PDB file of N, CA, C and O in Angstrom:
ATOM      1  N   MET D1203     -25.339 -16.443 -60.527  1.00 48.00           N
ATOM      2  CA  MET D1203     -25.274 -15.542 -59.338  1.00 48.00           C
ATOM      3  C   MET D1203     -25.693 -14.347 -60.217  1.00 48.00           C
ATOM      4  O   MET D1203     -25.016 -13.679 -60.990  1.00 48.00           O
ATOM      5  N   SER D1204     -26.796 -13.455 -59.605  1.00 49.00           N
ATOM      6  CA  SER D1204     -27.178 -12.250 -60.361  1.00 49.00           C
ATOM      7  C   SER D1204     -26.287 -11.160 -59.850  1.00 49.00           C
ATOM      8  O   SER D1204     -25.390 -11.175 -58.908  1.00 49.00           O
ATOM      9  N   THR D1205     -26.462 -10.161 -60.668  1.00 49.00           N
ATOM     10  CA  THR D1205     -25.677  -8.859 -60.058  1.00 49.00           C
ATOM     11  C   THR D1205     -26.075  -8.312 -58.888  1.00 49.00           C
ATOM     12  O   THR D1205     -25.204  -8.041 -57.971  1.00 49.00           O
ATOM     13  N   GLU D1206     -27.252  -8.598 -58.403  1.00 51.00           N
ATOM     14  CA  GLU D1206     -27.720  -7.997 -57.268  1.00 51.00           C
ATOM     15  C   GLU D1206     -27.113  -8.689 -56.094  1.00 51.00           C
ATOM     16  O   GLU D1206     -26.269  -8.098 -54.899  1.00 51.00           O
ATOM     17  N   GLU D1207     -26.810 -10.005 -56.448  1.00 48.00           N
ATOM     18  CA  GLU D1207     -26.291 -10.858 -55.293  1.00 48.00           C
ATOM     19  C   GLU D1207     -24.649 -10.493 -54.965  1.00 48.00           C
ATOM     20  O   GLU D1207     -24.156 -10.854 -54.145  1.00 48.00           O
ATOM     21  N   ASN D1208     -24.228 -10.133 -56.159  1.00 61.00           N
ATOM     22  CA  ASN D1208     -22.707  -9.694 -56.121  1.00 61.00           C
ATOM     23  C   ASN D1208     -22.452  -8.676 -55.313  1.00 61.00           C
ATOM     24  O   ASN D1208     -21.408  -8.466 -54.785  1.00 61.00           O
ATOM     25  N   THR D1209     -23.455  -7.734 -54.945  1.00 88.00           N
ATOM     26  CA  THR D1209     -22.923  -6.593 -54.308  1.00 88.00           C
ATOM     27  C   THR D1209     -23.330  -6.657 -53.070  1.00 88.00           C
ATOM     28  O   THR D1209     -23.171  -5.813 -52.095  1.00 88.00           O
ATOM     29  N   VAL D1210     -23.972  -8.025 -52.507  1.00 92.00           N
ATOM     30  CA  VAL D1210     -24.378  -8.042 -51.037  1.00 92.00           C
ATOM     31  C   VAL D1210     -23.017  -8.955 -50.550  1.00 92.00           C
ATOM     32  O   VAL D1210     -22.539  -9.735 -50.762  1.00 92.00           O
ATOM     33  N   THR D1211     -22.512  -8.340 -49.467  1.00 95.00           N
ATOM     34  CA  THR D1211     -21.293  -9.044 -48.866  1.00 95.00           C
ATOM     35  C   THR D1211     -21.857 -10.166 -47.867  1.00 95.00           C
ATOM     36  O   THR D1211     -22.865 -10.364 -47.689  1.00 95.00           O
ATOM     37  N   ILE D1212     -20.700 -10.910 -47.594  1.00 95.00           N
ATOM     38  CA  ILE D1212     -21.026 -12.000 -46.797  1.00 95.00           C
ATOM     39  C   ILE D1212     -21.426 -11.522 -45.471  1.00 95.00           C
ATOM     40  O   ILE D1212     -22.610 -12.056 -44.789  1.00 95.00           O
ATOM     41  N   GLU D1213     -20.634 -10.565 -44.998  1.00 95.00           N
ATOM     42  CA  GLU D1213     -21.323  -9.816 -43.502  1.00 95.00           C
ATOM     43  C   GLU D1213     -22.664  -9.560 -43.567  1.00 95.00           C
ATOM     44  O   GLU D1213     -23.433  -9.548 -42.762  1.00 95.00           O
ATOM     45  N   ASP D1214     -23.173  -8.814 -45.000  1.00 97.00           N
ATOM     46  CA  ASP D1214     -24.431  -8.500 -44.901  1.00 97.00           C
ATOM     47  C   ASP D1214     -25.455  -9.898 -44.913  1.00 97.00           C
ATOM     48  O   ASP D1214     -26.438  -9.837 -44.160  1.00 97.00           O
ATOM     49  N   SER D1215     -25.268 -10.785 -45.530  1.00 97.00           N
ATOM     50  CA  SER D1215     -25.573 -12.087 -45.501  1.00 97.00           C
ATOM     51  C   SER D1215     -25.902 -12.632 -44.185  1.00 97.00           C
ATOM     52  O   SER D1215     -26.984 -13.033 -43.664  1.00 97.00           O
ATOM     53  N   PHE D1216     -24.849 -12.286 -43.482  1.00 97.00           N
ATOM     54  CA  PHE D1216     -24.867 -13.054 -41.896  1.00 97.00           C
ATOM     55  C   PHE D1216     -25.770 -12.138 -41.195  1.00 97.00           C
ATOM     56  O   PHE D1216     -26.620 -12.612 -40.358  1.00 97.00           O
ATOM     57  N   GLU D1217     -25.909 -10.733 -41.504  1.00 98.00           N
ATOM     58  CA  GLU D1217     -26.890  -9.940 -40.771  1.00 98.00           C
ATOM     59  C   GLU D1217     -28.186 -10.422 -40.932  1.00 98.00           C
ATOM     60  O   GLU D1217     -29.063 -10.541 -40.287  1.00 98.00           O
ATOM     61  N   GLU D1218     -28.506 -10.852 -42.314  1.00 98.00           N
ATOM     62  CA  GLU D1218     -29.852 -11.182 -42.779  1.00 98.00           C
ATOM     63  C   GLU D1218     -29.905 -12.498 -41.945  1.00 98.00           C
ATOM     64  O   GLU D1218     -31.179 -12.691 -41.401  1.00 98.00           O
ATOM     65  N   LEU D1219     -29.161 -13.442 -41.818  1.00 98.00           N
ATOM     66  CA  LEU D1219     -29.453 -14.484 -41.262  1.00 98.00           C
ATOM     67  C   LEU D1219     -29.563 -14.376 -39.767  1.00 98.00           C
ATOM     68  O   LEU D1219     -30.667 -15.257 -39.285  1.00 98.00           O
ATOM     69  N   LYS D1220     -28.852 -13.643 -39.155  1.00 98.00           N
ATOM     70  CA  LYS D1220     -29.395 -13.137 -37.910  1.00 98.00           C
ATOM     71  C   LYS D1220     -30.846 -12.815 -37.612  1.00 98.00           C
ATOM     72  O   LYS D1220     -31.390 -13.199 -36.578  1.00 98.00           O
ATOM     73  N   SER D1221     -31.236 -11.668 -38.446  1.00 98.00           N
ATOM     74  CA  SER D1221     -32.361 -11.379 -38.556  1.00 98.00           C
ATOM     75  C   SER D1221     -33.511 -12.548 -38.576  1.00 98.00           C
ATOM     76  O   SER D1221     -34.603 -12.590 -37.882  1.00 98.00           O
ATOM     77  N   ILE D1222     -33.246 -13.276 -39.540  1.00 98.00           N
ATOM     78  CA  ILE D1222     -34.223 -14.558 -39.769  1.00 98.00           C
ATOM     79  C   ILE D1222     -34.269 -15.358 -38.750  1.00 98.00           C
ATOM     80  O   ILE D1222     -35.574 -15.816 -38.298  1.00 98.00           O
ATOM     81  N   ILE D1223     -33.156 -15.547 -38.097  1.00 97.00           N
ATOM     82  CA  ILE D1223     -33.367 -16.335 -36.482  1.00 97.00           C
ATOM     83  C   ILE D1223     -33.819 -15.784 -35.594  1.00 97.00           C
ATOM     84  O   ILE D1223     -34.831 -16.428 -34.910  1.00 97.00           O
ATOM     85  N   GLU D1224     -33.906 -14.406 -35.368  1.00 97.00           N
ATOM     86  CA  GLU D1224     -34.713 -13.793 -34.481  1.00 97.00           C
ATOM     87  C   GLU D1224     -36.147 -13.625 -34.840  1.00 97.00           C
ATOM     88  O   GLU D1224     -36.823 -13.797 -34.030  1.00 97.00           O
ATOM     89  N   LYS D1225     -36.330 -13.766 -36.088  1.00 97.00           N
ATOM     90  CA  LYS D1225     -37.834 -13.666 -36.544  1.00 97.00           C
ATOM     91  C   LYS D1225     -38.412 -15.077 -36.376  1.00 97.00           C
ATOM     92  O   LYS D1225     -39.492 -15.135 -35.660  1.00 97.00           O
ATOM     93  N   MET D1226     -37.712 -16.089 -36.423  1.00 97.00           N
ATOM     94  CA  MET D1226     -38.069 -17.541 -36.214  1.00 97.00           C
ATOM     95  C   MET D1226     -38.285 -17.675 -34.952  1.00 97.00           C
ATOM     96  O   MET D1226     -39.121 -18.565 -34.506  1.00 97.00           O
ATOM     97  N   ASN D1227     -37.552 -17.256 -34.305  1.00 97.00           N
ATOM     98  CA  ASN D1227     -37.621 -17.485 -32.690  1.00 97.00           C
ATOM     99  C   ASN D1227     -38.429 -16.672 -31.766  1.00 97.00           C
ATOM    100  O   ASN D1227     -39.049 -16.972 -30.919  1.00 97.00           O
ATOM    101  N   SER D1228     -39.163 -15.868 -32.606  1.00 96.00           N
ATOM    102  CA  SER D1228     -40.499 -15.085 -31.793  1.00 96.00           C
ATOM    103  C   SER D1228     -41.642 -15.697 -31.910  1.00 96.00           C
ATOM    104  O   SER D1228     -41.875 -16.543 -32.457  1.00 96.00           O
ATOM    105  N   ASP D1229     -42.165 -15.378 -30.802  1.00 94.00           N
ATOM    106  CA  ASP D1229     -43.463 -16.153 -30.596  1.00 94.00           C
ATOM    107  C   ASP D1229     -44.496 -15.701 -31.452  1.00 94.00           C
ATOM    108  O   ASP D1229     -45.375 -16.740 -31.519  1.00 94.00           O
ATOM    109  N   ASP D1230     -44.707 -14.697 -32.326  1.00 95.00           N
ATOM    110  CA  ASP D1230     -45.667 -14.541 -33.064  1.00 95.00           C
ATOM    111  C   ASP D1230     -45.293 -14.887 -34.840  1.00 95.00           C
ATOM    112  O   ASP D1230     -46.021 -14.640 -35.659  1.00 95.00           O
ATOM    113  N   CYS D1231     -44.356 -15.663 -34.967  1.00 96.00           N
ATOM    114  CA  CYS D1231     -43.949 -16.591 -36.244  1.00 96.00           C
ATOM    115  C   CYS D1231     -44.947 -17.639 -36.369  1.00 96.00           C
ATOM    116  O   CYS D1231     -44.679 -18.863 -35.805  1.00 96.00           O
ATOM    117  N   LYS D1232     -45.700 -17.596 -37.581  1.00 96.00           N
ATOM    118  CA  LYS D1232     -46.355 -18.570 -37.756  1.00 96.00           C
ATOM    119  C   LYS D1232     -45.679 -19.614 -38.758  1.00 96.00           C
ATOM    120  O   LYS D1232     -44.579 -19.292 -39.154  1.00 96.00           O
ATOM    121  N   LEU D1233     -46.197 -20.673 -39.028  1.00 96.00           N
ATOM    122  CA  LEU D1233     -45.669 -22.062 -39.430  1.00 96.00           C
ATOM    123  C   LEU D1233     -45.340 -21.440 -40.876  1.00 96.00           C
ATOM    124  O   LEU D1233     -43.998 -21.739 -41.298  1.00 96.00           O
ATOM    125  N   GLU D1234     -46.221 -21.228 -41.553  1.00 97.00           N
ATOM    126  CA  GLU D1234     -45.716 -20.968 -43.006  1.00 97.00           C
ATOM    127  C   GLU D1234     -44.861 -19.937 -42.971  1.00 97.00           C
ATOM    128  O   GLU D1234     -43.735 -19.908 -43.818  1.00 97.00           O
ATOM    129  N   GLU D1235     -44.746 -18.589 -42.319  1.00 97.00           N
ATOM    130  CA  GLU D1235     -43.612 -17.727 -42.311  1.00 97.00           C
ATOM    131  C   GLU D1235     -42.189 -18.310 -42.088  1.00 97.00           C
ATOM    132  O   GLU D1235     -41.383 -17.897 -42.518  1.00 97.00           O
ATOM    133  N   SER D1236     -42.298 -19.046 -40.894  1.00 97.00           N
ATOM    134  CA  SER D1236     -41.332 -19.779 -40.405  1.00 97.00           C
ATOM    135  C   SER D1236     -40.682 -20.557 -41.303  1.00 97.00           C
ATOM    136  O   SER D1236     -39.460 -20.578 -41.801  1.00 97.00           O
ATOM    137  N   PHE D1237     -41.384 -21.465 -42.306  1.00 98.00           N
ATOM    138  CA  PHE D1237     -41.126 -22.144 -43.332  1.00 98.00           C
ATOM    139  C   PHE D1237     -40.436 -21.558 -44.265  1.00 98.00           C
ATOM    140  O   PHE D1237     -39.319 -21.777 -45.049  1.00 98.00           O
ATOM    141  N   LYS D1238     -40.937 -20.110 -44.923  1.00 98.00           N
ATOM    142  CA  LYS D1238     -40.508 -19.383 -45.803  1.00 98.00           C
ATOM    143  C   LYS D1238     -39.030 -18.800 -45.467  1.00 98.00           C
ATOM    144  O   LYS D1238     -38.163 -18.807 -46.207  1.00 98.00           O
ATOM    145  N   LEU D1239     -39.141 -18.345 -43.961  1.00 98.00           N
ATOM    146  CA  LEU D1239     -37.710 -17.848 -43.546  1.00 98.00           C
ATOM    147  C   LEU D1239     -36.610 -18.855 -43.449  1.00 98.00           C
ATOM    148  O   LEU D1239     -35.453 -18.841 -43.974  1.00 98.00           O
ATOM    149  N   TYR D1240     -37.069 -20.223 -43.075  1.00 98.00           N
ATOM    150  CA  TYR D1240     -36.125 -21.181 -43.203  1.00 98.00           C
ATOM    151  C   TYR D1240     -35.723 -21.568 -44.582  1.00 98.00           C
ATOM    152  O   TYR D1240     -34.168 -21.623 -44.748  1.00 98.00           O
ATOM    153  N   GLN D1241     -36.289 -21.684 -45.560  1.00 98.00           N
ATOM    154  CA  GLN D1241     -35.725 -21.612 -47.028  1.00 98.00           C
ATOM    155  C   GLN D1241     -34.897 -20.497 -47.560  1.00 98.00           C
ATOM    156  O   GLN D1241     -34.163 -20.919 -48.071  1.00 98.00           O
ATOM    157  N   ARG D1242     -35.210 -19.075 -47.162  1.00 98.00           N
ATOM    158  CA  ARG D1242     -34.296 -18.018 -47.166  1.00 98.00           C
ATOM    159  C   ARG D1242     -32.987 -18.269 -46.715  1.00 98.00           C
ATOM    160  O   ARG D1242     -31.918 -18.313 -47.314  1.00 98.00           O
ATOM    161  N   GLY D1243     -33.202 -18.842 -45.383  1.00 98.00           N
ATOM    162  CA  GLY D1243     -31.743 -19.064 -44.427  1.00 98.00           C
ATOM    163  C   GLY D1243     -30.952 -20.004 -45.255  1.00 98.00           C
ATOM    164  O   GLY D1243     -29.639 -19.800 -45.627  1.00 98.00           O
ATOM    165  N   VAL D1244     -31.565 -20.997 -45.797  1.00 98.00           N
ATOM    166  CA  VAL D1244     -31.071 -22.124 -46.426  1.00 98.00           C
ATOM    167  C   VAL D1244     -30.151 -21.625 -47.650  1.00 98.00           C
ATOM    168  O   VAL D1244     -28.948 -21.968 -47.868  1.00 98.00           O
ATOM    169  N   ALA D1245     -31.038 -20.627 -48.307  1.00 98.00           N
ATOM    170  CA  ALA D1245     -30.344 -20.234 -49.518  1.00 98.00           C
ATOM    171  C   ALA D1245     -29.156 -19.553 -49.406  1.00 98.00           C
ATOM    172  O   ALA D1245     -28.235 -19.371 -49.907  1.00 98.00           O
ATOM    173  N   ILE D1246     -29.412 -18.486 -48.430  1.00 98.00           N
ATOM    174  CA  ILE D1246     -28.213 -17.726 -48.134  1.00 98.00           C
ATOM    175  C   ILE D1246     -27.117 -18.358 -47.642  1.00 98.00           C
ATOM    176  O   ILE D1246     -26.081 -18.025 -47.940  1.00 98.00           O
ATOM    177  N   CYS D1247     -27.175 -19.521 -46.670  1.00 98.00           N
ATOM    178  CA  CYS D1247     -26.138 -20.314 -46.287  1.00 98.00           C
ATOM    179  C   CYS D1247     -25.527 -20.984 -47.363  1.00 98.00           C
ATOM    180  O   CYS D1247     -23.993 -20.915 -47.544  1.00 98.00           O
ATOM    181  N   LYS D1248     -26.150 -21.317 -48.240  1.00 98.00           N
ATOM    182  CA  LYS D1248     -25.868 -22.119 -49.557  1.00 98.00           C
ATOM    183  C   LYS D1248     -24.732 -21.127 -50.385  1.00 98.00           C
ATOM    184  O   LYS D1248     -23.523 -21.559 -50.757  1.00 98.00           O
ATOM    185  N   ASP D1249     -25.223 -19.888 -50.817  1.00 97.00           N
ATOM    186  CA  ASP D1249     -24.391 -18.760 -51.311  1.00 97.00           C
ATOM    187  C   ASP D1249     -23.294 -18.485 -50.483  1.00 97.00           C
ATOM    188  O   ASP D1249     -22.435 -18.450 -51.175  1.00 97.00           O
ATOM    189  N   CYS D1250     -23.348 -18.460 -49.205  1.00 97.00           N
ATOM    190  CA  CYS D1250     -21.905 -17.958 -48.639  1.00 97.00           C
ATOM    191  C   CYS D1250     -20.963 -19.392 -48.584  1.00 97.00           C
ATOM    192  O   CYS D1250     -20.044 -18.878 -48.773  1.00 97.00           O
ATOM    193  N   ASN D1251     -21.439 -20.301 -48.483  1.00 97.00           N
ATOM    194  CA  ASN D1251     -20.482 -21.283 -48.715  1.00 97.00           C
ATOM    195  C   ASN D1251     -19.904 -21.513 -49.882  1.00 97.00           C
ATOM    196  O   ASN D1251     -18.634 -21.441 -49.847  1.00 97.00           O
ATOM    197  N   GLU D1252     -20.704 -21.262 -51.053  1.00 96.00           N
ATOM    198  CA  GLU D1252     -20.080 -21.459 -52.393  1.00 96.00           C
ATOM    199  C   GLU D1252     -18.978 -20.104 -52.668  1.00 96.00           C
ATOM    200  O   GLU D1252     -17.786 -20.389 -53.039  1.00 96.00           O
ATOM    201  N   ARG D1253     -19.439 -18.793 -52.098  1.00 96.00           N
ATOM    202  CA  ARG D1253     -18.415 -17.757 -52.055  1.00 96.00           C
ATOM    203  C   ARG D1253     -17.238 -18.024 -51.183  1.00 96.00           C
ATOM    204  O   ARG D1253     -15.870 -17.634 -51.741  1.00 96.00           O
ATOM    205  N   ILE D1254     -17.207 -18.613 -50.135  1.00 95.00           N
ATOM    206  CA  ILE D1254     -16.233 -18.929 -49.212  1.00 95.00           C
ATOM    207  C   ILE D1254     -15.421 -20.142 -50.011  1.00 95.00           C
ATOM    208  O   ILE D1254     -14.203 -19.748 -49.683  1.00 95.00           O
ATOM    209  N   ASP D1255     -16.078 -21.043 -50.403  1.00 96.00           N
ATOM    210  CA  ASP D1255     -14.971 -21.946 -51.272  1.00 96.00           C
ATOM    211  C   ASP D1255     -14.441 -21.443 -52.394  1.00 96.00           C
ATOM    212  O   ASP D1255     -13.122 -21.522 -52.768  1.00 96.00           O
ATOM    213  N   LYS D1256     -15.051 -20.253 -52.941  1.00 95.00           N
ATOM    214  CA  LYS D1256     -14.174 -19.687 -54.213  1.00 95.00           C
ATOM    215  C   LYS D1256     -13.073 -19.007 -53.727  1.00 95.00           C
ATOM    216  O   LYS D1256     -11.993 -19.126 -54.098  1.00 95.00           O
ATOM    217  N   VAL D1257     -13.327 -18.361 -52.472  1.00 94.00           N
ATOM    218  CA  VAL D1257     -11.990 -17.545 -51.953  1.00 94.00           C
ATOM    219  C   VAL D1257     -11.104 -18.354 -51.400  1.00 94.00           C
ATOM    220  O   VAL D1257      -9.835 -18.320 -51.589  1.00 94.00           O
ATOM    221  N   GLU D1258     -11.460 -19.676 -50.899  1.00 94.00           N
ATOM    222  CA  GLU D1258     -10.495 -20.466 -50.527  1.00 94.00           C
ATOM    223  C   GLU D1258      -9.589 -21.074 -51.668  1.00 94.00           C
ATOM    224  O   GLU D1258      -8.156 -21.516 -51.536  1.00 94.00           O
ATOM    225  N   LYS D1259     -10.267 -21.611 -52.757  1.00 94.00           N
ATOM    226  CA  LYS D1259      -9.465 -21.815 -53.829  1.00 94.00           C
ATOM    227  C   LYS D1259      -8.744 -20.788 -54.277  1.00 94.00           C
ATOM    228  O   LYS D1259      -7.421 -21.256 -54.952  1.00 94.00           O
ATOM    229  N   GLU D1260      -9.111 -19.750 -54.573  1.00 93.00           N
ATOM    230  CA  GLU D1260      -8.133 -18.762 -55.066  1.00 93.00           C
ATOM    231  C   GLU D1260      -7.066 -18.304 -53.823  1.00 93.00           C
ATOM    232  O   GLU D1260      -5.790 -18.237 -54.512  1.00 93.00           O
ATOM    233  N   ILE D1261      -7.156 -18.653 -52.824  1.00 92.00           N
ATOM    234  CA  ILE D1261      -6.142 -18.423 -52.041  1.00 92.00           C
ATOM    235  C   ILE D1261      -5.105 -19.572 -51.844  1.00 92.00           C
ATOM    236  O   ILE D1261      -3.866 -19.331 -51.813  1.00 92.00           O
ATOM    237  N   GLU D1262      -5.502 -20.916 -52.163  1.00 90.00           N
ATOM    238  CA  GLU D1262      -4.742 -22.085 -52.601  1.00 90.00           C
ATOM    239  C   GLU D1262      -3.825 -21.787 -53.787  1.00 90.00           C
ATOM    240  O   GLU D1262      -2.693 -22.051 -53.774  1.00 90.00           O
ATOM    241  N   ILE D1263      -4.530 -21.330 -54.736  1.00 89.00           N
ATOM    242  CA  ILE D1263      -3.606 -21.210 -56.026  1.00 89.00           C
ATOM    243  C   ILE D1263      -2.780 -19.999 -55.848  1.00 89.00           C
ATOM    244  O   ILE D1263      -1.570 -20.101 -56.333  1.00 89.00           O
ATOM    245  N   LEU D1264      -3.140 -19.051 -55.351  1.00 89.00           N
ATOM    246  CA  LEU D1264      -2.013 -17.817 -54.901  1.00 89.00           C
ATOM    247  C   LEU D1264      -0.963 -18.455 -53.855  1.00 89.00           C
ATOM    248  O   LEU D1264       0.366 -18.190 -54.181  1.00 89.00           O
ATOM    249  N   GLY D1265      -1.346 -19.431 -52.899  1.00 85.00           N
ATOM    250  CA  GLY D1265      -0.377 -19.960 -52.014  1.00 85.00           C
ATOM    251  C   GLY D1265       0.608 -20.701 -53.015  1.00 85.00           C
ATOM    252  O   GLY D1265       1.808 -20.875 -52.472  1.00 85.00           O
ATOM    253  N   GLY D1266      -0.057 -21.635 -53.895  1.00 80.00           N
ATOM    254  CA  GLY D1266       0.912 -22.520 -54.680  1.00 80.00           C
ATOM    255  C   GLY D1266       1.712 -21.691 -55.654  1.00 80.00           C
ATOM    256  O   GLY D1266       2.874 -22.201 -55.726  1.00 80.00           O
ATOM    257  N   SER D1267       1.428 -20.733 -56.047  1.00 75.00           N
ATOM    258  CA  SER D1267       2.239 -19.799 -57.155  1.00 75.00           C
ATOM    259  C   SER D1267       3.302 -19.099 -56.170  1.00 75.00           C
ATOM    260  O   SER D1267       4.351 -18.861 -56.798  1.00 75.00           O
ATOM    261  N   LEU D1268       3.001 -18.575 -54.980  1.00 70.00           N
ATOM    262  CA  LEU D1268       4.051 -18.423 -54.326  1.00 70.00           C
ATOM    263  C   LEU D1268       4.945 -19.465 -53.998  1.00 70.00           C
ATOM    264  O   LEU D1268       6.465 -18.636 -53.489  1.00 70.00           O
ATOM    265  N   ASN D1269       4.726 -20.613 -53.563  1.00 68.00           N
ATOM    266  CA  ASN D1269       5.709 -21.695 -53.368  1.00 68.00           C
ATOM    267  C   ASN D1269       6.528 -22.295 -54.364  1.00 68.00           C
ATOM    268  O   ASN D1269       7.631 -22.930 -54.202  1.00 68.00           O
ATOM    269  N   ALA D1270       6.261 -21.675 -55.861  1.00 60.00           N
ATOM    270  CA  ALA D1270       6.757 -22.324 -56.657  1.00 60.00           C
ATOM    271  C   ALA D1270       8.000 -21.596 -57.235  1.00 60.00           C
ATOM    272  O   ALA D1270       8.543 -20.696 -56.789  1.00 60.00           O
TER     273      ALA D1270
END
C-alpha cells in the first residue's frame, strides 16, 4: 500500500464509491468509462476489505490479551 493510500480514510473511500455509482448510473456514462469506473470501484472495495480485516484482527488480538 502506498503512502498516499494510507492517508485516505475508509470514509473517503466510501464517498468515492458513492460517486462512482452515481456516475455509472448516469445516462451519459459510456461503456468504456463505465468499465474503468467499475475497475476503480473493485479496487477500492478490495482495499477497504483488507483494511477492515486488519482492524478486526487487531481487535481480536487486543480482546485476547484482555481476557488472558
